[in-house]
Each structure stands twice: as structure tokens, then as C-alpha cells.
Short mmCIF file of C-alpha atoms and ligand atoms in Angstrom, two decimals:
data_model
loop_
_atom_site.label_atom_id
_atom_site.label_comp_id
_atom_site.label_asym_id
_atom_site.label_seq_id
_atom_site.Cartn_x
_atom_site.Cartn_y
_atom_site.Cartn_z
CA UNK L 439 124.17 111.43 111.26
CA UNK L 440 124.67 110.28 107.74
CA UNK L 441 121.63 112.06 105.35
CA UNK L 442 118.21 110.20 105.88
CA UNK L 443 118.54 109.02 102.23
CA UNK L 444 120.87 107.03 103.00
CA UNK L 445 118.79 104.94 105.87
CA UNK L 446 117.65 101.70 104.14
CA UNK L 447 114.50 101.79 105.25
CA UNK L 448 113.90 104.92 103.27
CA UNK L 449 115.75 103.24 100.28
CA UNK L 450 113.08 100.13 100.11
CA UNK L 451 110.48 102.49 100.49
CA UNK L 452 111.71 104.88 97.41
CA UNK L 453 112.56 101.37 95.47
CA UNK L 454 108.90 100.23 96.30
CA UNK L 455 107.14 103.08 94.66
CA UNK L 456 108.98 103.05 91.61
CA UNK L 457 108.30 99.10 91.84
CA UNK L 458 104.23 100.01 91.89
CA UNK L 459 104.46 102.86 89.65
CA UNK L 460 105.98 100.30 86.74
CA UNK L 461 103.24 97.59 87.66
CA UNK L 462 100.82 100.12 86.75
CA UNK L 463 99.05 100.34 90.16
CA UNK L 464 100.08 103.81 90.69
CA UNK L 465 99.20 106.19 87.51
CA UNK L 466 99.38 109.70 88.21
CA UNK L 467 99.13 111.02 91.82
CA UNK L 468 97.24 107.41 93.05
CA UNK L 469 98.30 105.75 95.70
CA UNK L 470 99.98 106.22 99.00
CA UNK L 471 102.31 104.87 101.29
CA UNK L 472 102.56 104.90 104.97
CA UNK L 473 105.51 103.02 107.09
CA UNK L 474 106.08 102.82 110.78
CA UNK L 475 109.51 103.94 111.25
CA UNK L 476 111.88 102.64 114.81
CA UNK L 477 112.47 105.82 116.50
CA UNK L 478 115.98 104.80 117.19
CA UNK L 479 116.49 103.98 113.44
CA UNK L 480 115.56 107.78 112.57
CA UNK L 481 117.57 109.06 114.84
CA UNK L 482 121.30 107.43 113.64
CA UNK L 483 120.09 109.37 110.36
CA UNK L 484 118.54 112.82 111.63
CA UNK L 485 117.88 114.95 114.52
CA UNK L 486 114.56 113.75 115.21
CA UNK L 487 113.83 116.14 118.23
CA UNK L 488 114.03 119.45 115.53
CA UNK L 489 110.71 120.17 114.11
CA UNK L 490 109.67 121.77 110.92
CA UNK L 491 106.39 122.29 110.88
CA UNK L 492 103.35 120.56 112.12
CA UNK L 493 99.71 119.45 110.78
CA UNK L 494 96.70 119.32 112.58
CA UNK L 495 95.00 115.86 112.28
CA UNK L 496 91.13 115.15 112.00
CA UNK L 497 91.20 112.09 113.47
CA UNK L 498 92.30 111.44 117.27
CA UNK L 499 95.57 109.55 117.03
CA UNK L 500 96.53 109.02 120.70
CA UNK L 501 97.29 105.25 120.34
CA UNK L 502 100.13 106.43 117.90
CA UNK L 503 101.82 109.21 119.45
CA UNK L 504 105.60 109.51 119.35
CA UNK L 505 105.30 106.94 115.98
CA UNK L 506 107.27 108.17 113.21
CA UNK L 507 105.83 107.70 109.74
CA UNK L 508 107.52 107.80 106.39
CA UNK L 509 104.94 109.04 104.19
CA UNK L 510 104.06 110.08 100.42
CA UNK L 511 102.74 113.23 99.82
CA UNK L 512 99.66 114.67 98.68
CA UNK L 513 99.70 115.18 95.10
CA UNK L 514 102.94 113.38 94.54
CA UNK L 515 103.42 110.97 91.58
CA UNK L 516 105.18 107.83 92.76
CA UNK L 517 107.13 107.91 89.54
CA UNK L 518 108.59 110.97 90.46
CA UNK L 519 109.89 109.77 93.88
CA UNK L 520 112.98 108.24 92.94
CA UNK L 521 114.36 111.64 91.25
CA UNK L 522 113.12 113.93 93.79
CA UNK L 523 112.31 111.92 97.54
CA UNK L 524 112.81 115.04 99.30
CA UNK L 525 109.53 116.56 97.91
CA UNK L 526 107.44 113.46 97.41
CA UNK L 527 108.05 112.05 100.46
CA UNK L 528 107.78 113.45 104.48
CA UNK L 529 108.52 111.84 107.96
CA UNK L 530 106.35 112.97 110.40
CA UNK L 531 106.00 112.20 114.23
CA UNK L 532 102.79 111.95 115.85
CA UNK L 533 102.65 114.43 118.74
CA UNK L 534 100.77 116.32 121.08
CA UNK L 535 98.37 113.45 122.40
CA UNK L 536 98.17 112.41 118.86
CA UNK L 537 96.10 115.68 117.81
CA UNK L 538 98.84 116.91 115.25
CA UNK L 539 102.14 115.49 113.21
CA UNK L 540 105.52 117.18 113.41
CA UNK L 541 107.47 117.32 109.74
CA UNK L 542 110.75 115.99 110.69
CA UNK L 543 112.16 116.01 107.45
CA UNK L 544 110.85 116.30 103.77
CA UNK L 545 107.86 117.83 101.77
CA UNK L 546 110.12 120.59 100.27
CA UNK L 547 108.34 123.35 99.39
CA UNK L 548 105.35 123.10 101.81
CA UNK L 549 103.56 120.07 101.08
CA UNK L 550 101.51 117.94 103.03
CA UNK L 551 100.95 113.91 103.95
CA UNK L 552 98.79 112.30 101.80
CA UNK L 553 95.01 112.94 101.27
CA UNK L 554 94.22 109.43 102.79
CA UNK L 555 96.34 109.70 105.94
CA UNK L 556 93.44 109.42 107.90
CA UNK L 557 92.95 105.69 106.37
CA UNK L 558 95.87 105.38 106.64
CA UNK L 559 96.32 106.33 110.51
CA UNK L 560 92.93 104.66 111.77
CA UNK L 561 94.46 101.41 109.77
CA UNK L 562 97.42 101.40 111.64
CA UNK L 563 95.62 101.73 115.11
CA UNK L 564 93.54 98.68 114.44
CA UNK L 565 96.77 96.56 112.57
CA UNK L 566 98.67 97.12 115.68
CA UNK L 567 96.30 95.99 117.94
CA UNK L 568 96.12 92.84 116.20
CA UNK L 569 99.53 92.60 115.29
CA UNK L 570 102.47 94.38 116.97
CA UNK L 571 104.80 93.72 114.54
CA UNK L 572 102.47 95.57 111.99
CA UNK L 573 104.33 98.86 110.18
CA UNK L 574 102.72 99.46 106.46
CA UNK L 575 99.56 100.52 105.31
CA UNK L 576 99.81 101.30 101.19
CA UNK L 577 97.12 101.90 99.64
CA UNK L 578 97.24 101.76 95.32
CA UNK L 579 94.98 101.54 91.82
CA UNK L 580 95.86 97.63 90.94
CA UNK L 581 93.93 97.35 87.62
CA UNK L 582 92.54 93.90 87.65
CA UNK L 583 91.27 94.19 91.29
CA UNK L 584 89.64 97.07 90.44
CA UNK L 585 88.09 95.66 87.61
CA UNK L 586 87.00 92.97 89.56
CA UNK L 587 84.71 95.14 91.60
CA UNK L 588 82.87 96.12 88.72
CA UNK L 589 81.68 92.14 87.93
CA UNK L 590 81.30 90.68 91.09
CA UNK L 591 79.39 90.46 93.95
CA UNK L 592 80.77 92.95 96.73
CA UNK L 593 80.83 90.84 99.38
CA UNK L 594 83.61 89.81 102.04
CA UNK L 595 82.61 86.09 102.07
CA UNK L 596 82.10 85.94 98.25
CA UNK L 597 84.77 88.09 96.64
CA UNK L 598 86.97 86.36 98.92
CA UNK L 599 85.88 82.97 97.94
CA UNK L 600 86.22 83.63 94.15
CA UNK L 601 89.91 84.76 94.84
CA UNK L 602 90.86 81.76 96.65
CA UNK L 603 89.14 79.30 94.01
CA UNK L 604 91.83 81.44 91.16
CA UNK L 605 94.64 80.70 92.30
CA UNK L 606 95.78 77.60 94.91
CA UNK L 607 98.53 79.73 97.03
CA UNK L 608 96.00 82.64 97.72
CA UNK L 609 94.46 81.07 100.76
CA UNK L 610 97.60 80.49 101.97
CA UNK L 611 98.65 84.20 101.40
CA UNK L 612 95.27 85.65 103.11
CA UNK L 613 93.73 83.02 105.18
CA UNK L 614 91.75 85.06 106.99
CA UNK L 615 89.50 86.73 103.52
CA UNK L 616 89.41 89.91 102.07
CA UNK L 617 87.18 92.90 102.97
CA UNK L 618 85.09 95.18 100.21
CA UNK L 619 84.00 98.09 100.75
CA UNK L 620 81.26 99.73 97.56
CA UNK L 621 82.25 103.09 96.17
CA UNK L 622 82.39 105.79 98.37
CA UNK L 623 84.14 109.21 98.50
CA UNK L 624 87.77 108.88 99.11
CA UNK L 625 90.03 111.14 101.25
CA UNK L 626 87.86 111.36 104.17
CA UNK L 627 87.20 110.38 107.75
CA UNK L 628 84.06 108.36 106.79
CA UNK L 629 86.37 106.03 104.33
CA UNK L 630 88.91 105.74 106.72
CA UNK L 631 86.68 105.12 109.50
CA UNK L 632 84.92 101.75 107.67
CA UNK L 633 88.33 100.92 105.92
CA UNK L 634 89.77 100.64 109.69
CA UNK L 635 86.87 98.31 110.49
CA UNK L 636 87.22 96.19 107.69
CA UNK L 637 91.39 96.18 108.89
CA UNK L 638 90.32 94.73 112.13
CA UNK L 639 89.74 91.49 110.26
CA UNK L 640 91.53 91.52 107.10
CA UNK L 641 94.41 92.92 105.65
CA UNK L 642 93.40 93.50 102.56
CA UNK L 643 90.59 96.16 101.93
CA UNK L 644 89.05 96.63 98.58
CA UNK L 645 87.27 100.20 97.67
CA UNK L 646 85.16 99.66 94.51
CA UNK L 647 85.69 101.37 91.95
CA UNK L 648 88.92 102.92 93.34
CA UNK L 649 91.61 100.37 94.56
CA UNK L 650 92.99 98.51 97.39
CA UNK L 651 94.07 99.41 101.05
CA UNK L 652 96.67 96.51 102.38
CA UNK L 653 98.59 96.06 105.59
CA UNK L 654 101.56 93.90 106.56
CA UNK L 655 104.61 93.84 108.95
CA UNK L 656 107.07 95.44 105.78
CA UNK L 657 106.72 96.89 102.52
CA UNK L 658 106.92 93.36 100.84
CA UNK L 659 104.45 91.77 102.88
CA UNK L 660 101.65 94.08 102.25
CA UNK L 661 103.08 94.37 98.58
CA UNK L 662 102.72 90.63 98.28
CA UNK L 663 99.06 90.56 99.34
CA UNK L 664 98.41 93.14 96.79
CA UNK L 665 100.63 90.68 94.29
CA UNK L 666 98.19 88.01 95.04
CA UNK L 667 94.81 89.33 95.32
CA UNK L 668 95.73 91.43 91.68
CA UNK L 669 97.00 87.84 89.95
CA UNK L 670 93.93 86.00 91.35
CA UNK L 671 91.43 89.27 90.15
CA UNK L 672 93.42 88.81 86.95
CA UNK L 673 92.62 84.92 85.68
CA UNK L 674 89.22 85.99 87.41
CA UNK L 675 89.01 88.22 84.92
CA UNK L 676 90.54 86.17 82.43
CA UNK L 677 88.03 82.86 82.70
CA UNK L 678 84.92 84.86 83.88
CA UNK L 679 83.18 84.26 80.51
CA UNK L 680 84.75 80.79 79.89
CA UNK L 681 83.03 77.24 79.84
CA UNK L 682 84.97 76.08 83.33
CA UNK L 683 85.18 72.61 83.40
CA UNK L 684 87.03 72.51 86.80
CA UNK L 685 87.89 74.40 89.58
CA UNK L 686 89.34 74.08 93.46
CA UNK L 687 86.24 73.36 95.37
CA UNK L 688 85.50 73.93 98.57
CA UNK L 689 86.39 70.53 100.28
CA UNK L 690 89.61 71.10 98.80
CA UNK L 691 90.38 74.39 99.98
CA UNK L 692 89.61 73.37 103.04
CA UNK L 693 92.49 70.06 103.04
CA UNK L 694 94.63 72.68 101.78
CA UNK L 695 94.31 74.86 104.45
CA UNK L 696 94.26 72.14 106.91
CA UNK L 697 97.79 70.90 105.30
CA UNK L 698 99.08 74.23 105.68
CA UNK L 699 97.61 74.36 109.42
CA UNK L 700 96.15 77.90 108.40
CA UNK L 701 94.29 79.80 110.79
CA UNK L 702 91.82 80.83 108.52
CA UNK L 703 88.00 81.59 107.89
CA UNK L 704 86.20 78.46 107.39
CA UNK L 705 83.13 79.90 107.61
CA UNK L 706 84.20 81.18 104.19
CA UNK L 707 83.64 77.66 102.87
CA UNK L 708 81.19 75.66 102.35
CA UNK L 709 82.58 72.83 104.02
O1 2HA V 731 95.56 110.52 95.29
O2 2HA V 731 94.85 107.41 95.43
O3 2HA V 731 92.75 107.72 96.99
C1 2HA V 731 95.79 109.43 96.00
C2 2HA V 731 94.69 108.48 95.95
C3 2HA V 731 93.43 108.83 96.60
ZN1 ZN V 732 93.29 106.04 95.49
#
């Protein structure tokens, strides 16, 4: 067993939040990061069968016991993670029929996973229903996107629509739409629970107000959604109160996504 810091995929994930913290989607203590760790993986790197501790969780995780997460913690800044992963981040198993989470390593000094694990948790039973080779939910405070949902319609069909009119590779990134979500209280059950209905369809979820929640098979893919759908908010943003004199229209999203042979929502069109 060679030190868990050393396992790469603890080194992308340590690389990716200093990555978000310097894009500015990550000020502060926002943000968090959940990845679906190979059992086999963590165990060339520690001894995953000693436990340190364990949390109760609110929400019943059965579909995900014996998963091992790498996680941020609650409170932590993700510019802080590179100088001190040990306390900023935690892996945790889910055990016990998925009522509680064993801290396998991490969270020095008696911290706890972050204050949106039940998003995140309820995200990643729906992802990997629809996709098994699902493994990150992050969720962060991209400023345009944001933005976004203070000047436009909040609306799945709509706000998903304006984003792939901004930019011509952004149906071809999320063919199947974004979902919104208005403001609500974060760090609760009740935002997880309709964040994890909007992930059976999407995997991109937008809170008002707050952020985005976004899903993928690795930390790049759901990265590069957020990439994306925070360029696309951004020349939103940009030519909102501009003359347009032309745009991609709907006939020709759809022969784009046709020449791409997406699998996407053409209902979303007006076709
Ligand atoms: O503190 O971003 O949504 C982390 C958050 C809460
Ligand atoms: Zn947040």
C-alpha cells in the first residue's frame, strides 16, 4: 500500500478543484465534489476494511452500498485542497444497507462529507441507473450560469433552447437539454430529492440563484458540461441586449443533430 495520495484518481480529483477554484466557480466553501471510487483501486492504496468513524445518512442509500466515494468536505475551500487534501477531502464507504458511511480515510480533525451529500447521493442512484459507467456528481457556483437564471425564463425546454442557439457544439455536448430548478433552500433532502429527478433526464441541473449540479462518467466529463453550459450562459449574457441579426435556428439545430446522429430531445425544437 503506497499512501492514498499517491492513487491517481485522488490526484485528478485534487488537480480538479484547484482547476474550479481558479475558474472562479468555487469562491469560498461553494461547491462539492463527489466520485465513485473502484473498490479494488482503493484497496492497492489503503486498507479499506479499517474504519474510522461512521455518519448516519438521511436519505436511504441501499442501491449504493459497498460504493466508495471520494468526497469534499463540509466547510472546505477547494482552494485549500491542494495544500491540505487530508482535511478537505474524505473517502467514505456506504454501509450498513446504505443507512450510514464509514470514513475510510481523511477529514482530519473530525469533519464531515459535504452539506449536499444527499444531492449528491440521490444523483448518483438515478445516474447509475441510466448509465453504469456513471461516477461524478460536482456540484459548483459558475458565474455566468448563475447569472443566467436571473434573466431568463426557468424552464427545461427554454433555458435549454437558448443554450443550444449560443453556441453550435452545445447540442452536441448535452443532447438530451438541461434541467432548472427555481431557488430553493440548499443542503437538504427536499433539493436533493427534485435535483435527482431532474438527473433522471439530464445531466446538467441548474439551481437558480445558486449554481449547477452536473454528472458524467469522470471528472472531465461532467467538468466539460459545466465548461459548456457556463460559455453558452456567457455570450447569452453577452448579446442579451444586442440587435441580433442572426442566430442558429431551429431547422438547423435539428440537421446538426441529425449529422451528428445525436440522440437528443427534439421535442426541444420547433422543428
Ligand atoms: O457550501 O455550495 O450548496 C457548499 C455549497 C452549498
Ligand atoms: Zn452551492
Amino acid at each position: 500500500m503506497g499512501g492514498i495520495l499517491k492513487a491517481p484518481f485522488m490526484k485528478e480529483l485534487i488537480r480538479t478543484c484547484g482547476t474550479m477554484f481558479r475558474l472562479g466557480w468555487n469562491e469560498r466553501n461553494g461547491g462539492n465534489i463527489s466520485v465513485i471510487v473502484d473498490g479494488k483501486e482503493a484497496a492497492k492504496y489503503l486498507d479499506t476494511a479499517v474504519s474510522l468513524r461512521s455518519f448516519d445518512l438521511d436519505i436511504d442509500a441501499a442501491e449504493l452500498e459497498h460504493r466508495i466515494f471520494a468526497v469534499t468536505r463540509t466547510g472546505s475551500y477547494f482552494r485549500n485542497v491542494k495544500t491540505d487534501p487530508e482535511y478537505n477531502l474524505g473517502l467514505i464507504r456506504i454501509d450498513r444497507g446504505g443507512k450510514s458511511a464509514s470514513l475510510l480515510w481523511g477529514f482530519s480533525g473530525g469533519g464531515a462529507p459535504t452539506s449536499e451529500l444527499s444531492s449528491h447521493l440521490r444523483s448518483h442512484i438515478v445516474r447509475l441507473r441510466q448509465d453504469k459507467n456513471h461516477r461524478v456528481v460536482t456540484h459548483c457556483h459558475a458565474t455566468n450560469t448563475l447569472a443566467m437564471t436571473f434573466v431568463h425564463r426557468l424552464d427545461d425546454r427554454d433555458f435549454t433552447r437558448t443554450l443550444w442557439k449560443m453556441m453550435t457544439e452545445c447540442i452536441i455536448v448535452f443532447p438530451e437539454g438541461v434541467g432548472v430548478l427555481p431557488w430553493m433552500i440548499c443542503g437538504n433532502d427536499e433539493i436533493g430529492r427534485v435535483t435527482a429527478e431532474k438527473m433522471e433526464k439530464y445531466r446538467v441541473c441548474i439551481w437558480a440563484q445558486h449554481g449547477i449540479f452536473a454528472a458524467g462518467g469522470s471528472l472531465d466529463e461532467a467538468l466539460g458540461l459545466i465548461e459548456a453550459v457556463e460559455k453558452a450562459a456567457h455570450i447569452y449574457l453577452k448579446v442579451m441586449n444586442s440587435r441580433i441579426l442572426q442566430s442558429i435556428t431551429d431547422v438547423e439545430l435539428g440537421k446538426l443533430a441529425e449529422a451528428f446522429g445525436l440522440n437528443y430531445r427534439r421535442d426541444f425544437l420547433d422543428l
